[in-house]
Coordinates of C-alpha atoms in Angstrom, one line a residue:
Chain A
X1247 CA -8.4 3.3 31.6
X1248 CA -6.2 6.3 32.8
X1249 CA -3.9 3.9 32.7
X1250 CA -4.6 2.5 29.4
X1251 CA -4.7 5.7 27.9
X1252 CA -1.2 7.5 29.6
X1253 CA 0.0 4.1 27.9
X1254 CA -0.6 4.8 24.7
X1255 CA -0.2 8.0 25.0
X1256 CA 3.4 7.2 26.0
X1257 CA 4.3 4.6 23.5
X1258 CA 2.8 6.8 20.7
X1259 CA 5.0 9.9 22.2
X1260 CA 8.1 7.0 21.7
X1261 CA 7.0 5.9 17.8
X1262 CA 6.6 10.1 16.9
X1263 CA 10.4 10.5 17.9
X1264 CA 11.9 7.2 16.7
X1265 CA 10.1 7.8 13.1
X1266 CA 11.5 11.5 12.9
X1267 CA 15.2 9.8 13.3
X1268 CA 14.6 6.6 11.1
X1269 CA 13.5 9.4 8.7
X1270 CA 16.7 12.0 9.4
X1271 CA 19.0 8.7 8.8
X1272 CA 17.2 7.3 5.6
X1273 CA 17.2 11.1 4.0
X1274 CA 21.0 10.9 4.5
X1275 CA 22.0 7.7 3.3
X1276 CA 19.9 7.9 0.5
X1277 CA 21.6 11.1 -1.2
X1278 CA 23.9 14.0 -0.4
X1279 CA 22.0 17.0 -0.5
X1280 CA 24.6 18.7 -2.0
X1281 CA 24.8 17.6 -5.0
X1282 CA 21.0 18.1 -5.9
X1283 CA 21.2 22.2 -4.8
X1284 CA 24.0 22.8 -6.4
X1285 CA 24.8 22.8 -10.8
X1286 CA 27.1 19.8 -11.8
X1287 CA 30.0 22.8 -12.7
X1288 CA 30.0 24.0 -8.5
X1289 CA 33.7 24.2 -7.6
X1290 CA 34.6 22.3 -4.5
X1291 CA 34.9 25.4 -2.5
X1292 CA 31.3 26.2 -3.1
X1293 CA 30.4 23.3 -2.0
X1294 CA 32.0 23.8 1.5
X1295 CA 30.0 26.8 2.1
X1296 CA 26.9 25.6 1.0
X1297 CA 27.8 22.6 3.3
X1298 CA 28.9 24.6 5.9
X1299 CA 25.7 27.2 5.9
X1300 CA 23.3 24.5 6.1
X1301 CA 25.2 22.6 9.3
X1302 CA 25.5 19.7 6.6
X1303 CA 29.5 19.9 8.2
X1304 CA 28.7 19.0 11.6
X1305 CA 28.7 15.9 13.7
X1306 CA 26.0 13.7 12.5
X1307 CA 24.5 13.7 16.3
X1308 CA 24.2 17.2 16.3
X1309 CA 22.2 17.0 13.1
X1310 CA 20.2 14.7 14.3
X1311 CA 19.7 17.5 17.8
X1312 CA 18.9 20.2 15.8
X1313 CA 16.6 18.8 13.1
X1314 CA 15.0 17.0 16.6
X1315 CA 14.5 20.6 18.1
X1316 CA 13.4 22.0 15.0
X1317 CA 10.9 19.4 14.1
X1318 CA 9.9 19.7 18.2
X1319 CA 9.1 23.3 16.7
X1320 CA 7.4 22.7 13.9
X1321 CA 10.0 23.5 11.7
X1322 CA 10.8 21.5 9.2
X1323 CA 12.8 22.8 7.0
X1324 CA 12.5 25.2 3.9
X1325 CA 11.8 24.2 0.4
X1326 CA 14.4 25.7 -2.1
X1327 CA 11.7 24.6 -4.9
X1328 CA 9.4 27.2 -3.9
X1329 CA 11.5 28.9 -1.2
X1330 CA 9.2 29.1 1.8
X1331 CA 9.7 26.8 5.0
X1332 CA 7.8 23.3 4.1
X1333 CA 5.7 23.6 7.2
X1334 CA 3.8 26.5 5.5
X1335 CA 3.7 24.9 2.0
X1336 CA 2.1 21.7 3.6
X1337 CA -0.2 23.8 5.7
X1338 CA -1.8 25.6 2.9
X1339 CA -2.5 22.3 0.9
X1340 CA -3.8 20.8 3.3
X1341 CA -7.7 21.7 3.6
X1342 CA -7.0 20.5 -0.3
X1343 CA -6.0 17.3 1.2
X1344 CA -8.4 16.7 4.0
X1345 CA -11.7 18.1 1.8
X1346 CA -10.3 14.9 -0.6
X1347 CA -10.4 12.9 1.8
X1348 CA -13.6 13.3 3.8
X1349 CA -15.6 13.0 0.7
X1350 CA -13.4 9.5 0.3
X1351 CA -14.6 8.4 3.0
X1352 CA -18.3 9.5 2.9
X1353 CA -18.3 8.0 -0.3
X1354 CA -16.9 5.0 0.9
X1355 CA -19.2 4.9 3.8
X1356 CA -22.0 5.5 2.0
X1357 CA -21.5 2.7 -0.3
X1358 CA -19.7 0.3 1.8
X1359 CA -22.2 -0.1 5.1
X1360 CA -25.4 -0.5 3.1
X1361 CA -23.8 -3.2 0.9
X1362 CA -22.0 -4.7 3.3
X1363 CA -25.2 -4.6 6.1
X1364 CA -27.5 -6.4 3.3
X1365 CA -24.7 -8.4 2.0
X1366 CA -24.4 -9.6 5.8
X1367 CA -28.3 -9.8 6.0
X1368 CA -28.9 -11.9 2.7
X1369 CA -25.3 -14.3 2.6
X1370 CA -25.0 -15.6 -0.8
X1371 CA -27.7 -13.0 -2.5
X1372 CA -26.9 -10.8 -5.9
X1373 CA -25.9 -8.0 -3.4
X1374 CA -23.8 -10.2 -1.7
X1375 CA -21.7 -11.1 -4.9
X1376 CA -22.0 -7.6 -5.6
X1377 CA -20.1 -6.6 -2.1
X1378 CA -17.9 -9.5 -3.0
X1379 CA -17.0 -7.8 -6.6
X1380 CA -16.2 -4.7 -5.0
X1381 CA -13.9 -6.1 -2.2
X1382 CA -12.1 -7.9 -5.0
X1383 CA -11.8 -5.3 -6.9
X1384 CA -11.1 -2.9 -4.5
X1385 CA -7.5 -4.8 -3.7
X1386 CA -6.6 -5.7 -6.7
X1387 CA -7.4 -3.0 -9.2
X1388 CA -4.5 -0.1 -8.7
X1389 CA -5.4 3.5 -7.6
X1390 CA -3.7 4.7 -10.7
X1391 CA -5.6 2.1 -12.7
X1392 CA -9.0 3.2 -11.9
X1393 CA -8.2 6.7 -11.9
X1394 CA -7.4 6.8 -16.1
X1395 CA -10.3 4.6 -16.5
X1396 CA -12.6 6.5 -14.4
X1397 CA -11.2 9.3 -16.5
X1398 CA -11.6 7.8 -20.1
X1399 CA -15.4 6.6 -19.2
X1400 CA -16.6 9.4 -17.4
X1401 CA -14.5 12.7 -19.2
X1402 CA -13.4 11.4 -22.3
X1403 CA -16.8 9.0 -23.5
X1404 CA -19.3 10.9 -21.7
X1405 CA -17.9 13.7 -20.7
X1406 CA -19.8 14.6 -17.4
X1407 CA -17.2 15.1 -15.1
X1408 CA -13.6 16.9 -16.0
X1409 CA -10.8 14.8 -15.8
X1410 CA -8.6 16.8 -13.7
X1411 CA -8.1 20.7 -12.0
X1412 CA -10.3 22.5 -8.7
X1413 CA -13.3 24.9 -9.1
X1414 CA -16.4 23.3 -8.5
X1415 CA -18.3 20.1 -7.0
X1416 CA -18.0 18.1 -10.3
X1417 CA -14.0 18.6 -10.2
X1418 CA -14.1 17.1 -6.7
X1419 CA -16.1 14.0 -8.4
X1420 CA -14.1 11.5 -9.9
X1421 CA -10.6 12.2 -7.4
X1422 CA -13.0 11.2 -4.7
X1423 CA -14.2 8.2 -6.1
X1424 CA -10.4 7.4 -7.1
X1425 CA -9.3 7.7 -3.6
X1426 CA -12.3 5.8 -2.0
X1427 CA -11.9 3.0 -4.5
X1428 CA -9.6 1.5 -2.0
X1429 CA -11.8 1.9 1.1
X1430 CA -15.5 1.4 -0.1
X1431 CA -14.0 -2.2 -0.4
X1432 CA -12.8 -2.3 3.0
X1433 CA -15.6 -0.7 4.3
X1434 CA -17.7 -3.3 2.4
X1435 CA -16.0 -5.8 3.6
X1436 CA -15.8 -4.9 7.2
X1437 CA -19.3 -4.2 7.5
X1438 CA -20.4 -7.8 6.3
X1439 CA -17.8 -9.5 8.9
X1440 CA -18.6 -7.8 11.5
X1441 CA -22.4 -7.6 10.9
X1442 CA -22.6 -11.4 10.3
X1443 CA -21.0 -11.7 13.7
X1444 CA -23.2 -9.9 15.2
X1445 CA -26.2 -11.1 13.5
X1446 CA -25.5 -14.9 14.7
X1447 CA -25.2 -13.8 18.3
X1448 CA -27.7 -15.0 21.0
X1449 CA -29.3 -12.0 21.6
X1450 CA -30.5 -11.7 17.7
X1451 CA -31.8 -15.0 18.1
X1452 CA -34.0 -13.8 20.7
X1453 CA -34.8 -11.2 19.3
X1454 CA -35.8 -13.2 16.9
X1455 CA -37.8 -15.3 18.8
X1456 CA -39.5 -12.4 20.5
X1457 CA -41.2 -11.6 17.0
X1458 CA -39.5 -8.7 16.5
X1459 CA -39.5 -6.7 12.8
X1460 CA -36.6 -7.9 10.7
X1461 CA -35.5 -4.6 10.2
X1462 CA -35.1 -4.1 14.3
X1463 CA -33.2 -6.5 14.7
X1464 CA -30.8 -6.2 12.1
X1465 CA -30.7 -1.9 12.3
X1466 CA -31.2 -1.9 16.3
X1467 CA -30.0 -4.9 17.8
X1468 CA -26.9 -6.0 15.2
X1469 CA -25.6 -2.6 13.7
X1470 CA -24.2 -0.8 16.8
X1471 CA -22.5 -3.7 18.0
X1472 CA -20.9 -4.1 15.1
X1473 CA -20.4 -0.1 14.5
X1474 CA -17.6 0.0 17.0
X1475 CA -15.4 -2.1 14.6
X1476 CA -16.2 -0.2 11.8
X1477 CA -16.0 2.9 13.4
X1478 CA -12.2 2.2 14.1
X1479 CA -11.6 0.9 10.6
X1480 CA -12.9 4.1 8.9
X1481 CA -10.8 6.2 11.2
X1482 CA -7.8 3.8 10.3
X1483 CA -8.6 3.8 6.3
X1484 CA -8.3 7.6 6.8
X1485 CA -4.2 7.2 7.5
X1486 CA -4.4 4.2 4.3
X1487 CA -5.9 7.1 2.1
X1488 CA -2.1 9.4 2.3
X1489 CA -1.0 6.5 -0.5
X1490 CA -3.7 6.6 -2.7
X1491 CA -4.0 10.7 -2.6
X1492 CA -0.6 11.2 -3.6
X1493 CA -1.6 9.1 -6.6
X1494 CA -5.3 10.7 -7.3
X1495 CA -3.9 14.1 -7.1
X1496 CA -1.3 13.8 -9.5
X1497 CA -3.6 12.3 -11.7
X1498 CA -6.3 14.6 -11.0
X1499 CA -3.9 17.8 -10.6
X1500 CA -5.8 18.5 -7.4
X1501 CA -3.8 20.8 -5.5
X1502 CA -3.0 19.1 -2.2
X1503 CA -0.2 17.7 -0.5
X1504 CA 0.2 14.9 -2.2
X1505 CA 0.7 16.5 -5.5
X1506 CA 3.0 19.0 -3.6
X1507 CA 5.0 15.5 -2.7
X1508 CA 4.9 14.3 -6.5
X1509 CA 6.3 17.5 -8.0
X1510 CA 8.7 17.6 -5.0
X1511 CA 10.2 14.8 -6.1
X1512 CA 10.8 15.7 -9.2
X1513 CA 12.2 18.3 -8.3
X1514 CA 15.1 16.5 -5.7
X1515 CA 13.1 19.0 -3.0
X1516 CA 14.3 17.1 -0.4
X1517 CA 13.0 19.2 2.6
X1518 CA 10.1 19.3 1.1
X1519 CA 9.3 15.4 0.2
X1520 CA 10.8 14.4 3.8
X1521 CA 8.0 17.3 5.4
X1522 CA 5.1 15.1 3.4
X1523 CA 6.6 12.1 5.0
X1524 CA 7.2 13.3 8.6
X1525 CA 3.8 14.6 8.4
X1526 CA 2.4 11.8 7.0
X1527 CA 3.4 9.5 9.6
X1528 CA 2.4 11.4 12.5
X1529 CA -0.8 11.7 10.9
X1530 CA -1.0 7.9 10.9
X1531 CA 0.3 7.7 14.6
X1532 CA -1.7 10.1 16.2
X1533 CA -5.1 9.0 14.5
X1534 CA -4.1 5.2 15.5
X1535 CA -3.9 6.4 19.3
X1536 CA -6.9 8.6 19.3
X1537 CA -8.7 5.3 17.4
X1538 CA -7.8 3.4 20.4
X1539 CA -8.5 5.6 23.1
X1540 CA -11.8 5.9 21.3
X1541 CA -12.2 2.5 21.4
X1542 CA -11.2 1.7 24.7
X1543 CA -14.1 4.7 25.8
X1544 CA -16.9 3.3 23.6
X1545 CA -15.5 -0.4 24.7
X1546 CA -14.6 -1.1 27.7
X1547 CA -13.8 -4.7 26.9
X1548 CA -10.6 -3.5 25.3
X1549 CA -8.9 -2.0 28.1
X1550 CA -9.7 -5.4 30.2
X1551 CA -8.1 -7.6 27.3
X1552 CA -5.2 -5.2 27.3
X1553 CA -4.4 -5.6 31.4
X1554 CA -4.1 -9.5 31.1
Chain B
X1344 CA 0.1 -4.4 20.2
X1345 CA -2.4 -1.6 19.9
X1346 CA -6.0 -2.2 20.0
X1347 CA -6.6 -0.1 16.4
X1348 CA -3.7 -2.9 15.0
X1349 CA -5.5 -5.5 15.8
X1350 CA -8.7 -4.0 14.2
X1351 CA -6.9 -3.2 11.3
X1352 CA -5.4 -6.6 11.2
X1353 CA -8.9 -8.5 11.3
X1354 CA -10.0 -5.7 9.3
X1355 CA -6.7 -6.8 6.1
X1356 CA -7.6 -10.1 7.1
X1357 CA -11.2 -10.4 5.5
X1358 CA -10.3 -9.1 2.2
X1359 CA -8.1 -12.3 1.6
X1360 CA -11.3 -14.4 3.7
X1361 CA -13.7 -12.5 1.1
X1362 CA -11.8 -13.4 -2.1
X1363 CA -11.9 -17.0 -0.6
X1364 CA -15.3 -17.0 -0.6
X1365 CA -15.6 -15.3 -4.1
X1366 CA -13.3 -17.2 -6.2
X1367 CA -15.0 -20.6 -5.9
X1368 CA -12.7 -23.9 -7.2
X1369 CA -11.8 -23.0 -10.6
X1370 CA -10.3 -19.3 -9.3
X1371 CA -6.8 -20.1 -8.0
X1372 CA -6.4 -22.3 -11.3
X1373 CA -7.6 -19.8 -14.1
X1374 CA -5.1 -17.5 -11.5
X1375 CA -2.2 -20.3 -11.9
X1376 CA -2.8 -20.3 -15.5
X1377 CA -2.5 -16.6 -16.0
X1378 CA 0.9 -16.2 -13.9
X1379 CA 2.8 -19.2 -15.2
X1380 CA 1.4 -17.8 -18.9
X1381 CA 2.8 -14.2 -18.0
X1382 CA 6.0 -15.9 -16.1
X1383 CA 6.7 -18.1 -19.7
X1384 CA 5.9 -15.1 -21.7
X1385 CA 7.9 -13.0 -20.1
X1386 CA 10.9 -15.5 -19.6
X1387 CA 10.7 -16.5 -23.5
X1388 CA 10.4 -12.8 -24.0
X1389 CA 12.4 -11.7 -27.2
X1390 CA 11.7 -15.3 -28.4
X1391 CA 8.0 -14.6 -28.9
X1392 CA 8.2 -11.2 -29.5
X1393 CA 6.0 -10.7 -33.1
X1394 CA 7.3 -7.3 -33.5
X1395 CA 10.2 -4.9 -31.7
X1396 CA 9.0 -3.3 -28.8
X1397 CA 11.3 -0.4 -28.7
X1398 CA 11.0 1.0 -32.2
X1399 CA 8.5 2.0 -34.3
X1400 CA 7.3 4.2 -37.5
X1401 CA 5.1 7.2 -37.2
X1402 CA 3.7 5.8 -40.3
X1403 CA 2.1 3.0 -38.0
X1404 CA 1.2 5.1 -35.0
X1405 CA -1.8 5.0 -32.9
X1406 CA -3.2 1.8 -35.0
X1407 CA -6.5 0.0 -33.3
X1408 CA -6.3 -3.3 -32.3
X1409 CA -7.6 -6.1 -34.5
X1410 CA -11.5 -6.3 -33.4
X1411 CA -12.1 -2.4 -34.1
X1412 CA -12.3 -0.5 -36.9
X1413 CA -9.2 -0.3 -38.9
X1414 CA -7.3 -2.8 -37.0
X1415 CA -5.2 -5.1 -38.5
X1416 CA -3.7 -8.7 -37.7
X1417 CA -0.3 -7.6 -38.1
X1418 CA -0.6 -5.0 -34.6
X1419 CA -3.3 -7.3 -32.7
X1420 CA -3.5 -4.5 -30.2
X1421 CA -2.8 -1.6 -32.2
X1422 CA 0.3 0.1 -31.9
X1423 CA 1.3 3.3 -29.8
X1424 CA 2.2 7.1 -30.3
X1425 CA 5.5 6.0 -31.4
X1426 CA 3.8 3.2 -33.8
X1427 CA 5.3 0.9 -31.4
X1428 CA 3.3 -2.6 -31.3
X1429 CA 1.4 -2.7 -28.0
X1430 CA 1.2 -6.5 -27.8
X1431 CA 5.3 -6.6 -28.1
X1432 CA 5.5 -3.7 -25.8
X1433 CA 3.0 -5.9 -22.9
X1434 CA 5.3 -8.9 -23.5
X1435 CA 8.5 -6.9 -22.3
X1436 CA 6.5 -5.2 -19.7
X1437 CA 5.6 -8.4 -18.5
X1438 CA 9.2 -9.4 -17.9
X1439 CA 10.0 -6.5 -16.5
X1440 CA 7.0 -6.9 -13.7
X1441 CA 8.1 -10.4 -12.9
X1442 CA 11.6 -9.6 -12.3
X1443 CA 10.5 -6.6 -10.6
X1444 CA 7.9 -9.1 -8.4
X1445 CA 10.2 -11.7 -7.8
X1446 CA 13.5 -9.6 -7.0
X1447 CA 12.3 -7.2 -5.0
X1448 CA 10.0 -9.6 -2.6
X1449 CA 13.0 -12.0 -2.4
X1450 CA 15.1 -9.3 -0.8
X1451 CA 12.8 -8.2 1.2
X1452 CA 11.9 -11.4 2.7
X1453 CA 15.7 -11.6 3.5
X1454 CA 16.3 -8.2 4.6
X1455 CA 12.8 -8.9 6.9
X1456 CA 14.0 -12.0 8.1
X1457 CA 16.9 -12.2 9.0
X1458 CA 16.4 -8.3 10.9
X1459 CA 12.9 -10.1 12.4
X1460 CA 15.1 -13.6 12.9
X1461 CA 17.7 -11.3 15.4
X1462 CA 15.1 -9.4 17.3
X1463 CA 13.4 -12.8 18.2
X1464 CA 16.1 -14.7 19.3
X1465 CA 18.7 -11.6 20.5
X1466 CA 15.6 -10.2 22.6
X1467 CA 16.1 -7.6 24.7
X1468 CA 17.8 -4.3 23.7
X1469 CA 18.7 -5.2 20.2
X1470 CA 14.7 -6.3 19.7
X1471 CA 13.2 -3.0 21.2
X1472 CA 15.6 -1.3 19.2
X1473 CA 14.5 -3.3 15.6
X1474 CA 11.0 -3.7 16.8
X1475 CA 10.9 0.0 16.7
X1476 CA 12.5 0.9 13.9
X1477 CA 9.8 -1.4 12.4
X1478 CA 7.5 -0.1 13.8
X1479 CA 8.4 3.7 12.7
X1480 CA 8.6 1.6 8.8
X1481 CA 5.5 0.3 8.9
X1482 CA 3.6 3.5 10.2
X1483 CA 5.3 5.5 7.2
X1484 CA 2.4 5.3 4.3
X1485 CA 4.4 3.3 1.5
X1486 CA 3.9 5.0 -1.6
X1487 CA 4.6 8.3 0.2
X1488 CA 8.0 6.4 1.8
X1489 CA 8.2 4.7 -1.8
X1490 CA 8.2 8.1 -3.9
X1491 CA 10.6 9.5 -1.1
X1492 CA 13.2 6.7 -1.4
X1493 CA 12.8 6.4 -5.6
X1494 CA 13.4 10.3 -5.2
X1495 CA 16.7 10.0 -3.6
X1496 CA 17.3 6.8 -5.8
X1497 CA 16.3 8.5 -9.1
X1498 CA 14.5 5.9 -11.9
X1499 CA 15.7 2.6 -12.3
X1500 CA 15.3 -1.2 -12.6
X1501 CA 17.1 -1.7 -9.5
X1502 CA 16.0 1.4 -7.8
X1503 CA 12.5 0.2 -8.0
X1504 CA 13.8 -3.0 -6.4
X1505 CA 15.6 -1.3 -3.7
X1506 CA 12.5 0.8 -2.8
X1507 CA 10.0 -1.9 -2.7
X1508 CA 12.7 -3.7 -0.7
X1509 CA 12.7 -0.3 1.6
X1510 CA 9.5 0.0 2.0
X1511 CA 7.9 -4.0 2.7
X1512 CA 10.7 -5.5 4.4
X1513 CA 9.2 -4.6 8.0
X1514 CA 6.1 -6.5 7.4
X1515 CA 8.4 -9.7 7.1
X1516 CA 10.6 -8.5 10.2
X1517 CA 7.0 -8.3 12.2
X1518 CA 5.6 -11.6 10.7
X1519 CA 9.2 -13.5 11.9
X1520 CA 9.7 -11.8 14.6
X1521 CA 6.7 -13.1 16.7
X1522 CA 7.2 -16.7 14.9
X1523 CA 10.4 -16.5 16.4
X1524 CA 9.4 -15.9 20.0
X1525 CA 7.0 -18.5 19.6
X1526 CA 9.4 -21.1 18.5
X1527 CA 12.1 -20.4 20.5
X1528 CA 9.7 -21.0 23.9
X1529 CA 9.9 -25.4 22.5
X1530 CA 11.2 -27.9 23.8
X1531 CA 13.4 -28.9 21.3
X1532 CA 15.5 -24.9 21.4
X1533 CA 15.6 -25.5 25.4
X1534 CA 17.3 -28.9 24.1
X1535 CA 19.8 -27.5 21.4
X1536 CA 20.6 -24.6 24.0
X1537 CA 21.6 -27.0 26.5
X1538 CA 23.2 -29.3 24.1
X1539 CA 25.6 -26.0 23.8
X1540 CA 24.9 -25.3 20.0
X1541 CA 26.4 -22.3 18.8
X1542 CA 23.4 -19.5 18.2
X1543 CA 24.0 -19.4 15.0
X1544 CA 23.2 -22.9 14.1
X1545 CA 20.2 -22.9 16.3
X1546 CA 18.8 -19.7 14.1
X1547 CA 19.6 -21.4 11.0
X1548 CA 19.2 -24.8 11.5
X1549 CA 16.2 -25.3 14.2
X1550 CA 14.5 -22.0 14.2
X1551 CA 14.5 -20.8 10.1
X1552 CA 13.1 -23.3 8.6
X1553 CA 10.2 -23.7 11.0
X1554 CA 9.4 -19.9 9.9
X1555 CA 9.8 -21.3 6.0
X1556 CA 5.9 -21.6 5.6
X1557 CA 4.0 -18.4 7.0
X1558 CA 7.5 -16.9 5.7
X1559 CA 6.3 -18.2 2.0
X1560 CA 2.8 -17.2 2.3
X1561 CA 3.2 -13.8 3.3
X1562 CA 6.1 -14.0 0.5
X1563 CA 3.3 -14.5 -1.6
X1564 CA 0.6 -12.3 -0.4
X1565 CA 3.1 -9.2 -0.5
X1566 CA 3.9 -10.0 -4.6
X1567 CA 1.0 -8.1 -5.3
X1568 CA 2.2 -5.3 -3.1
X1569 CA 4.8 -5.0 -4.6
X1570 CA 3.6 -4.9 -7.9
X1571 CA 1.5 -2.1 -7.2
X1572 CA 4.3 0.0 -5.1
X1573 CA 6.5 -0.4 -8.2
X1574 CA 3.8 0.1 -11.1
X1575 CA 2.7 3.1 -9.4
X1576 CA 6.2 4.6 -8.9
X1577 CA 6.7 3.9 -12.9
X1578 CA 3.6 5.6 -13.2
X1579 CA 4.9 9.1 -11.5
X1580 CA 8.0 8.8 -13.4
X1581 CA 10.2 7.6 -10.5
X1582 CA 10.2 4.2 -11.0
X1583 CA 11.0 1.9 -14.4
X1584 CA 12.6 4.3 -16.3
X1585 CA 11.9 5.3 -20.3
X1586 CA 11.6 3.6 -22.7
X1587 CA 11.1 0.5 -21.0
X1588 CA 7.1 -0.9 -21.5
X1589 CA 6.5 -1.1 -17.9
X1590 CA 2.6 -1.0 -17.5
X1591 CA 2.5 1.7 -15.3
X1592 CA 4.6 3.7 -17.3
X1593 CA 3.2 3.0 -20.4
X1594 CA -0.5 3.7 -19.1
X1595 CA 0.9 6.9 -17.8
X1596 CA 2.7 7.5 -21.5
X1597 CA -0.8 6.9 -23.1
X1598 CA -2.9 9.8 -20.9
X1599 CA -2.5 12.3 -23.1
X1600 CA -4.0 10.1 -26.1
X1601 CA -6.7 9.0 -23.9
X1602 CA -9.4 10.8 -26.1
X1603 CA -8.7 9.1 -30.0
X1604 CA -7.0 6.0 -28.6
X1605 CA -8.3 4.8 -25.6
X1606 CA -7.0 1.3 -26.2
X1607 CA -3.9 2.4 -25.1
X1608 CA -4.9 2.5 -21.7
X1609 CA -7.3 0.1 -21.6
X1610 CA -5.0 -2.6 -22.7
X1611 CA -1.7 -2.2 -19.9
X1612 CA -4.3 -1.6 -17.2
X1613 CA -6.3 -4.8 -18.0
X1614 CA -2.9 -6.5 -17.7
X1615 CA -2.1 -4.9 -14.2
X1616 CA -5.8 -5.6 -13.2
X1617 CA -5.5 -9.3 -13.9
X1618 CA -1.6 -10.0 -12.6
X1619 CA -2.1 -8.5 -9.2
X1620 CA -5.6 -10.2 -9.1
X1621 CA -3.9 -13.5 -10.1
X1622 CA -0.6 -12.9 -7.5
X1623 CA -3.6 -12.4 -4.9
X1624 CA -6.0 -15.1 -5.5
X1625 CA -2.5 -17.8 -5.6
X1626 CA -1.5 -15.5 -2.1
X1627 CA -4.6 -16.6 -0.2
X1628 CA -4.3 -20.3 -1.8
X1629 CA -0.9 -21.3 -0.5
X1630 CA -2.3 -19.9 2.5
X1631 CA -5.1 -21.7 2.7
X1632 CA -3.6 -25.0 1.7
X1633 CA -0.3 -24.3 4.0
X1634 CA -1.1 -22.1 7.1
X1635 CA -5.1 -21.6 7.4
X1636 CA -4.4 -20.4 10.7
X1637 CA -2.1 -17.4 9.2
X1638 CA -6.0 -15.7 8.4
X1639 CA -3.7 -12.1 10.1
X1640 CA -0.9 -12.3 7.2
X1641 CA -1.5 -9.3 5.0

């Protein structure tokens, strides 16, 4: 167990560094930051001065070194649009994004778990069909289409929820459903398939033979076994939310990191955009790591299969 | 690979399994008919355009579709805020979507396959470096990476293709590398090596053909992904530029008129939804047909 965890931690540390290096080179390949920071009429001398100030005249490897060293200290550079450290901006917006993400996952669980469990209990039933439709639509309808249609129905036609902004609980409803749409589909699917697998095991047959009530069989016998899979999937959904969050926050003017990134992308605020990319990737890697460790703790079989 | 990744792959295989059950017998046929008509309409575009997709007059602005009150057959799906015929715009949009989807996936497959082939066949340090980079690319959420790259390249059809390639090649690289690792252990490759064939020939003539089937399946599965990515970028204003009627862009531009002209929003939304759904259904069907064991592809 300890060896497995140590191995995964080391692996993740390597991934963090590689991601940082890749992002660094991507941002260098994709354009000269000087061009976007100075007006077109700037003279060559002015460009040179800014280049020196930013350290862009130095050897690329030494720039990379500085970049990594700063990153290690939590310094993501400075946003020139806001004239603030990127890390501060992100920290300021993070609570909004996290709130939205948690509510989205909550909705996905509240809808997805019961539908998935019932679909597995009664395959082919109406509820199973609803679940499948949900799963298909979740994957095939782009997030922004979901968001705009929700606005059309609930803000424009029925005027139940506001179409954007923050302030009250009702502002949270539409963005959270939009963001949770994809995850709801994923969790429904996963709950159904893992419950089906559990319900088809021999120990369930034994439980039935003992004449236990159906509800006990499903919830006390099958569900805990399906739960580990569902748990780790939920954690991974949290990572996958990042892409949807960018779109959702842009549609609903939700002042989170996603909206910050879209605005930064328009303003060509590279330090800001790069900061979001790094934070998103780091979060993904860390959540993956934590999920793996948690999974190994909950289900020792994982470690055994890893080793062999 | 980490346990969580295996779970994720499991999770990502099940949507397709679900769809397979859902679609019944007619689903792939319907999807195929829809896709073929979209492609035909996209190719034949200018020949069958009822009206000009790029210009209109304010006199004819915001007309409703024919089945709604005030609609007429001269503009079957109505007109937008600038009086441009929506049906014509959807048709031109189909062409743009088809071009981006095909070109994006094609280039991405070529880049990813080359990297996967090299990593899998050469092994050692090159494999480690290439696969670490691949993993790093896969760790960054797709749209976050796409948006960052789009911010650097700016809007444009070619730029969108570049961005979707940059974001999705890693899927192909990982797939191909895995297949190559398996194939290169087979006897006929060993025989070819002993016979003294040059590496290039072994890679291209002996290994590559055997990677084609999973590659084709992966490519078809990535089409839906690419369309979503490209239209999301256009929706945010960093993909296909104005005045091109890309569906995501049409949707974004019509949001201001959502209160009194909801059909402006609904039409591109339906087009996009059906398009992605059809691509996914066809992708699954291809996978089932040619490579049922590749359930992990996604």
